[in-house]
């Protein structure tokens, strides 16, 4: 009587192993790092530590923000350590390198912190999923809503690598399409310690909106320096095309107040977000970023798809993940699209002033919901998986 069930449940190596490939000590370690590991482990524990009677384990790798290191770890994990799924992977250059290995090895990779839209565009793969955001959604969502509110002239401070370039490109397109104009841009290298000259150029541009097209650590330095140089007092406003709650926490509300940003997740939105985030806070002592919350969401849905299909075969699992809506504490109106992008609602937020904040981590005022279809746009026809 037991044989048919045993035959249906096919788990390779009699175990499911999930590798969190992240930045453990560098500039991306606070919004990803150990917090992403904790989120993955929480999902495994909440699922019961097993799927189809087989144990689920989590291992950690530090790619040090280097594409070659990330690719080497991914290759070793897939080839010799029987890793079934890699998650997280901050920095687009590393994410694209890992995606290439996943495609070659026909193993799964779900990224939460790789943002380039090329991931599900010209480089799309049946084995690689993008779960939390892409540059188009953040840039287009922010730009469209800000221009609607009168911010119709922009100057960009853009991180000089693929991720920053994508943000500026996508935001600029939306700004001009909606009647605004881009008056200029500058491109500081990644992890520039002194951004004063770039802030001064933005200030001299007289643009209504200074768009920060980049992530940690440059975005934090730029927002802080802009406050010190009086950009806000001079009537200009800053819109961060990527800013995380840990960035705001590090800056403090006095420096970050008034900043506009788009996010996939905010811990204090409703009862579901608060319940999970408080459990996470008890383990990490800080509230989760959208990337860390997205790790939990993706791992849970992956394990649930294995349970429902009776196998950890990558293509069967992702097919099941596409069939089911993604509606959990992390995502609203979510669905995994044919190009392996998980489309869901985003939120335009403004950072509160110190007087407006009533309790710890009470940082955002939600200004608008940005429907997922509007933010992410249609599938990129450069993706071979998209029906022509």
Short mmCIF file of C-alpha atoms in Angstrom, two decimals:
data_model
loop_
_atom_site.label_atom_id
_atom_site.label_comp_id
_atom_site.label_asym_id
_atom_site.label_seq_id
_atom_site.Cartn_x
_atom_site.Cartn_y
_atom_site.Cartn_z
CA UNK A 1 0.00 0.00 0.00
CA UNK A 2 2.91 2.34 0.62
CA UNK A 3 4.62 1.80 -2.71
CA UNK A 4 2.52 4.13 -4.94
CA UNK A 5 3.05 7.10 -2.60
CA UNK A 6 6.76 6.36 -2.34
CA UNK A 7 7.01 6.20 -6.10
CA UNK A 8 5.27 9.54 -6.55
CA UNK A 9 7.44 11.39 -4.03
CA UNK A 10 10.76 11.90 -5.78
CA UNK A 11 13.32 13.98 -3.90
CA UNK A 12 16.85 13.94 -5.28
CA UNK A 13 19.42 12.72 -2.74
CA UNK A 14 16.60 12.18 -0.22
CA UNK A 15 17.02 15.77 1.01
CA UNK A 16 16.29 19.34 -0.01
CA UNK A 17 19.18 21.74 0.41
CA UNK A 18 18.84 25.52 0.07
CA UNK A 19 21.91 27.72 -0.29
CA UNK A 20 21.74 31.37 0.76
CA UNK A 21 24.41 33.03 -1.38
CA UNK A 22 24.86 36.53 -0.06
CA UNK A 23 27.18 39.27 1.20
CA UNK A 24 28.06 38.42 4.79
CA UNK A 25 30.48 41.24 5.63
CA UNK A 26 30.43 43.88 2.89
CA UNK A 27 28.24 46.90 2.12
CA UNK A 28 25.19 44.75 1.23
CA UNK A 29 25.39 42.60 4.36
CA UNK A 30 22.90 44.60 6.45
CA UNK A 31 19.97 44.47 3.98
CA UNK A 32 20.82 40.86 3.00
CA UNK A 33 23.53 38.83 4.79
CA UNK A 34 22.67 37.07 8.01
CA UNK A 35 19.15 38.50 7.87
CA UNK A 36 18.50 36.63 4.62
CA UNK A 37 19.88 33.43 6.17
CA UNK A 38 17.55 33.90 9.16
CA UNK A 39 14.55 34.47 6.88
CA UNK A 40 15.28 31.30 4.89
CA UNK A 41 15.66 29.27 8.08
CA UNK A 42 12.40 30.70 9.45
CA UNK A 43 10.59 29.54 6.31
CA UNK A 44 12.07 26.04 6.63
CA UNK A 45 11.20 25.87 10.33
CA UNK A 46 7.66 27.16 9.79
CA UNK A 47 7.20 24.53 7.08
CA UNK A 48 8.14 21.87 9.62
CA UNK A 49 11.77 21.27 8.65
CA UNK A 50 10.75 18.58 6.15
CA UNK A 51 8.95 18.23 2.83
CA UNK A 52 7.49 14.94 1.63
CA UNK A 53 9.14 13.38 4.68
CA UNK A 54 12.63 14.50 3.61
CA UNK A 55 14.81 16.91 5.62
CA UNK A 56 15.29 20.50 4.44
CA UNK A 57 18.54 22.27 5.31
CA UNK A 58 20.00 25.75 4.76
CA UNK A 59 23.67 26.48 4.02
CA UNK A 60 25.48 29.81 3.67
CA UNK A 61 27.92 31.20 1.11
CA UNK A 62 29.64 34.62 0.98
CA UNK A 63 30.22 35.84 -2.58
CA UNK A 64 32.01 39.01 -1.38
CA UNK A 65 30.22 40.99 -4.13
CA UNK A 66 32.50 39.33 -6.72
CA UNK A 67 30.91 37.65 -9.77
CA UNK A 68 33.70 35.09 -10.11
CA UNK A 69 33.43 34.10 -6.44
CA UNK A 70 29.65 33.85 -6.66
CA UNK A 71 29.81 31.72 -9.81
CA UNK A 72 32.43 29.41 -8.28
CA UNK A 73 30.35 28.84 -5.15
CA UNK A 74 27.21 28.21 -7.21
CA UNK A 75 29.04 25.71 -9.41
CA UNK A 76 30.44 23.84 -6.38
CA UNK A 77 27.08 23.82 -4.62
CA UNK A 78 25.23 22.45 -7.64
CA UNK A 79 27.96 19.98 -8.69
CA UNK A 80 29.20 18.49 -5.43
CA UNK A 81 27.08 19.68 -2.50
CA UNK A 82 23.66 18.72 -3.87
CA UNK A 83 22.18 22.20 -3.44
CA UNK A 84 18.71 22.26 -4.98
CA UNK A 85 17.97 25.99 -4.72
CA UNK A 86 20.09 29.13 -4.36
CA UNK A 87 18.45 32.29 -3.00
CA UNK A 88 19.29 35.96 -2.36
CA UNK A 89 22.48 37.03 -4.27
CA UNK A 90 22.76 40.82 -3.97
CA UNK A 91 24.40 42.90 -6.74
CA UNK A 92 23.25 42.37 -10.31
CA UNK A 93 26.65 41.40 -11.73
CA UNK A 94 26.88 38.52 -9.27
CA UNK A 95 23.25 37.56 -9.80
CA UNK A 96 23.72 37.33 -13.56
CA UNK A 97 26.84 35.18 -13.07
CA UNK A 98 24.96 32.79 -10.78
CA UNK A 99 22.01 32.74 -13.18
CA UNK A 100 24.34 31.53 -15.93
CA UNK A 101 25.55 28.65 -13.75
CA UNK A 102 21.98 27.72 -12.74
CA UNK A 103 20.98 27.57 -16.40
CA UNK A 104 24.02 25.47 -17.30
CA UNK A 105 23.43 23.02 -14.42
CA UNK A 106 19.62 23.03 -14.78
CA UNK A 107 19.19 23.86 -11.09
CA UNK A 108 16.99 26.49 -9.45
CA UNK A 109 17.94 30.01 -8.45
CA UNK A 110 15.45 32.50 -6.97
CA UNK A 111 16.89 35.96 -6.47
CA UNK A 112 15.50 38.58 -4.12
CA UNK A 113 18.28 41.18 -4.31
CA UNK A 114 19.40 41.08 -7.96
CA UNK A 115 17.51 43.92 -9.59
CA UNK A 116 18.51 44.24 -13.22
CA UNK A 117 15.53 43.81 -15.54
CA UNK A 118 17.78 41.90 -17.95
CA UNK A 119 17.52 38.99 -15.49
CA UNK A 120 14.02 38.23 -16.77
CA UNK A 121 14.63 39.94 -20.11
CA UNK A 122 17.34 39.00 -22.56
CA UNK A 123 19.06 36.71 -20.02
CA UNK A 124 15.88 34.98 -18.80
CA UNK A 125 16.11 31.32 -17.90
CA UNK A 126 13.65 28.55 -17.02
CA UNK A 127 15.75 27.92 -13.92
CA UNK A 128 16.07 31.48 -12.57
CA UNK A 129 13.26 33.44 -10.86
CA UNK A 130 13.17 37.09 -9.77
CA UNK A 131 10.95 37.44 -6.71
CA UNK A 132 11.05 40.90 -5.09
CA UNK A 133 11.77 43.71 -7.55
CA UNK A 134 13.49 44.79 -10.70
CA UNK A 135 15.01 48.10 -11.71
CA UNK A 136 12.10 48.94 -13.99
CA UNK A 137 9.49 48.52 -11.25
CA UNK A 138 11.34 50.66 -8.72
CA UNK A 139 12.41 53.31 -11.20
CA UNK A 140 9.19 53.48 -13.17
CA UNK A 141 7.00 53.30 -10.09
CA UNK A 142 8.83 56.09 -8.32
CA UNK A 143 9.26 58.31 -11.38
CA UNK A 144 5.65 58.06 -12.52
CA UNK A 145 4.19 58.82 -9.10
CA UNK A 146 6.65 61.65 -8.38
CA UNK A 147 6.06 63.35 -11.75
CA UNK A 148 2.31 63.12 -11.06
CA UNK A 149 2.95 65.11 -7.89
CA UNK A 150 4.78 67.90 -9.74
CA UNK A 151 8.36 66.60 -9.70
CA UNK A 152 8.86 67.12 -13.42
CA UNK A 153 12.59 67.97 -13.65
CA UNK A 154 15.19 65.37 -12.63
CA UNK A 155 18.94 65.12 -12.11
CA UNK A 156 20.36 61.64 -11.52
CA UNK A 157 23.20 60.54 -9.27
CA UNK A 158 23.82 57.08 -10.69
CA UNK A 159 25.99 54.24 -9.40
CA UNK A 160 28.43 53.46 -12.20
CA UNK A 161 27.62 49.78 -12.74
CA UNK A 162 24.87 47.73 -14.41
CA UNK A 163 22.30 48.12 -11.63
CA UNK A 164 22.60 51.91 -11.44
CA UNK A 165 22.56 52.30 -15.20
CA UNK A 166 19.35 50.26 -15.41
CA UNK A 167 17.66 52.41 -12.76
CA UNK A 168 18.56 55.65 -14.52
CA UNK A 169 17.53 54.33 -17.94
CA UNK A 170 14.13 53.10 -16.79
CA UNK A 171 13.34 56.16 -14.67
CA UNK A 172 14.43 58.59 -17.39
CA UNK A 173 12.15 56.89 -19.90
CA UNK A 174 9.15 57.28 -17.59
CA UNK A 175 10.00 60.88 -16.64
CA UNK A 176 10.10 62.00 -20.26
CA UNK A 177 7.08 59.90 -21.26
CA UNK A 178 4.97 61.51 -18.54
CA UNK A 179 5.90 65.07 -19.47
CA UNK A 180 8.98 65.68 -17.36
CA UNK A 181 12.59 66.26 -18.36
CA UNK A 182 16.02 64.99 -17.30
CA UNK A 183 18.48 67.87 -16.96
CA UNK A 184 21.62 65.86 -16.30
CA UNK A 185 23.38 63.08 -14.41
CA UNK A 186 26.64 62.09 -12.74
CA UNK A 187 28.05 58.61 -12.12
CA UNK A 188 30.05 57.98 -8.95
CA UNK A 189 31.81 54.60 -8.78
CA UNK A 190 30.38 51.93 -6.47
CA UNK A 191 31.26 52.43 -2.77
CA UNK A 192 32.57 56.00 -3.23
CA UNK A 193 33.45 57.40 0.19
CA UNK A 194 33.28 61.13 -0.69
CA UNK A 195 30.23 62.06 -2.78
CA UNK A 196 30.42 65.82 -2.15
CA UNK A 197 31.27 66.81 -5.73
CA UNK A 198 28.34 64.79 -7.10
CA UNK A 199 25.89 66.38 -4.65
CA UNK A 200 27.13 69.85 -5.58
CA UNK A 201 26.48 69.14 -9.27
CA UNK A 202 22.96 67.95 -8.45
CA UNK A 203 22.37 71.07 -6.36
CA UNK A 204 23.63 73.34 -9.14
CA UNK A 205 21.28 71.69 -11.66
CA UNK A 206 18.25 73.25 -9.90
CA UNK A 207 16.25 70.12 -10.78
CA UNK A 208 13.17 69.67 -8.62
CA UNK A 209 14.02 66.02 -8.04
CA UNK A 210 17.44 64.52 -7.39
CA UNK A 211 17.09 60.86 -8.34
CA UNK A 212 19.37 58.46 -6.49
CA UNK A 213 19.94 55.63 -8.96
CA UNK A 214 21.86 53.13 -6.86
CA UNK A 215 21.90 51.13 -3.69
CA UNK A 216 23.98 50.77 -0.53
CA UNK A 217 26.40 52.22 0.37
CA UNK A 218 26.36 55.13 -2.11
CA UNK A 219 22.68 55.95 -1.64
CA UNK A 220 23.12 56.38 2.11
CA UNK A 221 26.16 58.64 1.68
CA UNK A 222 24.37 60.71 -0.95
CA UNK A 223 21.22 61.25 1.11
CA UNK A 224 23.24 62.17 4.19
CA UNK A 225 25.53 64.54 2.30
CA UNK A 226 22.58 66.15 0.51
CA UNK A 227 21.05 66.99 3.88
CA UNK A 228 24.30 68.47 5.10
CA UNK A 229 24.59 70.60 1.95
CA UNK A 230 21.07 71.94 2.33
CA UNK A 231 19.48 70.40 -0.74
CA UNK A 232 16.16 69.86 1.06
CA UNK A 233 16.14 73.35 2.55
CA UNK A 234 16.84 74.74 -0.91
CA UNK A 235 13.58 73.31 -2.19
CA UNK A 236 14.88 70.25 -4.02
CA UNK A 237 13.58 66.80 -3.15
CA UNK A 238 15.35 63.46 -3.29
CA UNK A 239 13.80 60.30 -4.73
CA UNK A 240 15.70 57.10 -4.01
CA UNK A 241 15.09 54.57 -6.75
CA UNK A 242 16.34 51.96 -4.31
CA UNK A 243 16.29 52.61 -0.57
CA UNK A 244 15.79 50.00 2.11
CA UNK A 245 14.46 50.38 5.62
CA UNK A 246 17.91 49.56 6.99
CA UNK A 247 19.29 52.51 5.01
CA UNK A 248 16.74 54.83 6.61
CA UNK A 249 17.50 53.36 10.03
CA UNK A 250 21.21 53.95 9.54
CA UNK A 251 20.67 57.53 8.42
CA UNK A 252 18.13 58.42 11.09
CA UNK A 253 14.90 60.27 10.43
CA UNK A 254 16.46 63.71 10.82
CA UNK A 255 18.66 63.07 7.77
CA UNK A 256 16.22 60.95 5.75
CA UNK A 257 12.92 62.78 6.38
CA UNK A 258 11.00 63.62 3.21
CA UNK A 259 12.82 61.06 1.09
CA UNK A 260 10.60 59.40 -1.51
CA UNK A 261 11.06 55.71 -2.32
CA UNK A 262 9.28 52.66 -3.69
CA UNK A 263 9.26 49.36 -1.81
CA UNK A 264 7.86 45.87 -2.23
CA UNK A 265 7.34 45.45 1.51
CA UNK A 266 6.98 47.48 4.69
CA UNK A 267 6.88 45.75 8.04
CA UNK A 268 4.18 48.02 9.53
CA UNK A 269 1.55 47.84 6.78
CA UNK A 270 -0.96 45.48 8.37
CA UNK A 271 -1.40 42.68 10.89
CA UNK A 272 0.22 40.06 8.64
CA UNK A 273 3.36 42.10 8.00
CA UNK A 274 3.66 43.05 11.66
CA UNK A 275 3.23 39.49 12.97
CA UNK A 276 5.99 38.05 10.78
CA UNK A 277 8.31 41.04 11.16
CA UNK A 278 8.14 40.96 14.95
CA UNK A 279 9.12 37.30 14.94
CA UNK A 280 12.00 38.17 12.63
CA UNK A 281 12.99 41.14 14.82
CA UNK A 282 13.23 38.86 17.86
CA UNK A 283 15.97 36.91 16.06
CA UNK A 284 17.86 39.70 14.28
CA UNK A 285 17.13 42.84 16.35
CA UNK A 286 16.17 44.88 13.31
CA UNK A 287 13.17 45.00 11.04
CA UNK A 288 13.40 43.15 7.70
CA UNK A 289 14.16 44.67 4.34
CA UNK A 290 12.01 43.77 1.36
CA UNK A 291 14.81 41.44 0.23
CA UNK A 292 14.88 39.52 3.50
CA UNK A 293 11.09 39.21 3.66
CA UNK A 294 11.17 38.06 0.05
CA UNK A 295 13.62 35.26 0.89
CA UNK A 296 11.09 33.80 3.34
CA UNK A 297 8.25 34.14 0.83
CA UNK A 298 10.14 32.45 -2.01
CA UNK A 299 11.47 29.58 0.13
CA UNK A 300 7.99 28.89 1.52
CA UNK A 301 6.38 28.85 -1.93
CA UNK A 302 9.19 26.63 -3.27
CA UNK A 303 8.70 24.06 -0.50
CA UNK A 304 4.93 24.19 -0.91
CA UNK A 305 5.30 23.51 -4.65
CA UNK A 306 7.51 20.49 -3.92
CA UNK A 307 4.89 19.19 -1.51
CA UNK A 308 2.10 19.60 -4.05
CA UNK A 309 3.95 18.15 -7.04
CA UNK A 310 5.63 15.29 -5.16
CA UNK A 311 9.03 16.09 -6.64
CA UNK A 312 11.89 18.60 -6.46
CA UNK A 313 12.33 18.54 -10.24
CA UNK A 314 13.06 22.22 -10.99
CA UNK A 315 10.77 22.67 -13.99
CA UNK A 316 7.85 20.85 -12.40
CA UNK A 317 8.26 22.91 -9.23
CA UNK A 318 8.36 26.24 -11.07
CA UNK A 319 5.37 25.22 -13.22
CA UNK A 320 3.39 24.68 -10.02
CA UNK A 321 4.63 28.00 -8.60
CA UNK A 322 3.28 29.73 -11.71
CA UNK A 323 -0.12 28.10 -11.28
CA UNK A 324 -0.74 29.45 -7.78
CA UNK A 325 -1.21 33.10 -6.79
CA UNK A 326 1.35 34.54 -4.39
CA UNK A 327 -0.68 36.11 -1.61
CA UNK A 328 1.14 36.10 1.72
CA UNK A 329 2.48 38.57 4.29
CA UNK A 330 5.06 39.71 1.73
CA UNK A 331 3.17 39.98 -1.56
CA UNK A 332 -0.18 41.42 -2.59
CA UNK A 333 -1.75 40.30 -5.87
CA UNK A 334 1.38 38.30 -6.71
CA UNK A 335 1.86 35.86 -9.56
CA UNK A 336 4.88 34.23 -11.14
CA UNK A 337 4.85 35.21 -14.80
CA UNK A 338 5.98 33.21 -17.86
CA UNK A 339 9.32 35.07 -17.84
CA UNK A 340 9.87 33.95 -14.21
CA UNK A 341 9.31 37.42 -12.76
CA UNK A 342 7.04 37.50 -9.72
CA UNK A 343 4.74 40.47 -10.33
CA UNK A 344 3.06 42.04 -7.30
CA UNK A 345 1.94 45.41 -5.95
CA UNK A 346 4.51 47.99 -4.86
CA UNK A 347 4.19 51.00 -2.57
CA UNK A 348 5.32 54.61 -2.91
CA UNK A 349 6.42 55.81 0.51
CA UNK A 350 7.77 58.97 2.09
CA UNK A 351 10.08 58.89 5.08
CA UNK A 352 8.50 60.46 8.14
CA UNK A 353 9.97 63.32 10.15
CA UNK A 354 11.16 62.59 13.70
CA UNK A 355 7.98 64.24 15.05
CA UNK A 356 5.73 62.04 12.89
CA UNK A 357 7.33 58.79 14.04
CA UNK A 358 5.52 57.36 17.07
CA UNK A 359 7.55 54.21 17.89
CA UNK A 360 10.77 52.42 16.85
CA UNK A 361 11.00 51.65 13.12
CA UNK A 362 7.87 53.76 12.41
CA UNK A 363 9.54 55.26 9.35
CA UNK A 364 7.24 55.29 6.30
CA UNK A 365 4.08 57.03 5.28
CA UNK A 366 2.53 55.05 2.41
CA UNK A 367 1.48 57.54 -0.29
CA UNK A 368 0.17 55.23 -3.00
CA UNK A 369 -0.22 51.64 -4.11
CA UNK A 370 1.40 50.93 -7.46
CA UNK A 371 -0.33 47.93 -9.09
CA UNK A 372 2.12 45.24 -10.14
CA UNK A 373 1.15 45.28 -13.81
CA UNK A 374 1.75 49.03 -13.91
CA UNK A 375 5.06 48.91 -12.07
CA UNK A 376 6.67 45.93 -13.81
CA UNK A 377 5.14 46.47 -17.23
CA UNK A 378 4.62 43.72 -19.84
CA UNK A 379 7.09 40.85 -20.32
CA UNK A 380 10.22 41.71 -22.27
CA UNK A 381 9.99 40.13 -25.71
CA UNK A 382 13.77 39.67 -25.63
CA UNK A 383 13.07 36.77 -23.23
CA UNK A 384 12.86 33.52 -25.23
CA UNK A 385 10.22 32.16 -22.82
CA UNK A 386 7.76 34.93 -23.69
CA UNK A 387 5.15 34.00 -26.27
CA UNK A 388 5.63 36.16 -29.34
#
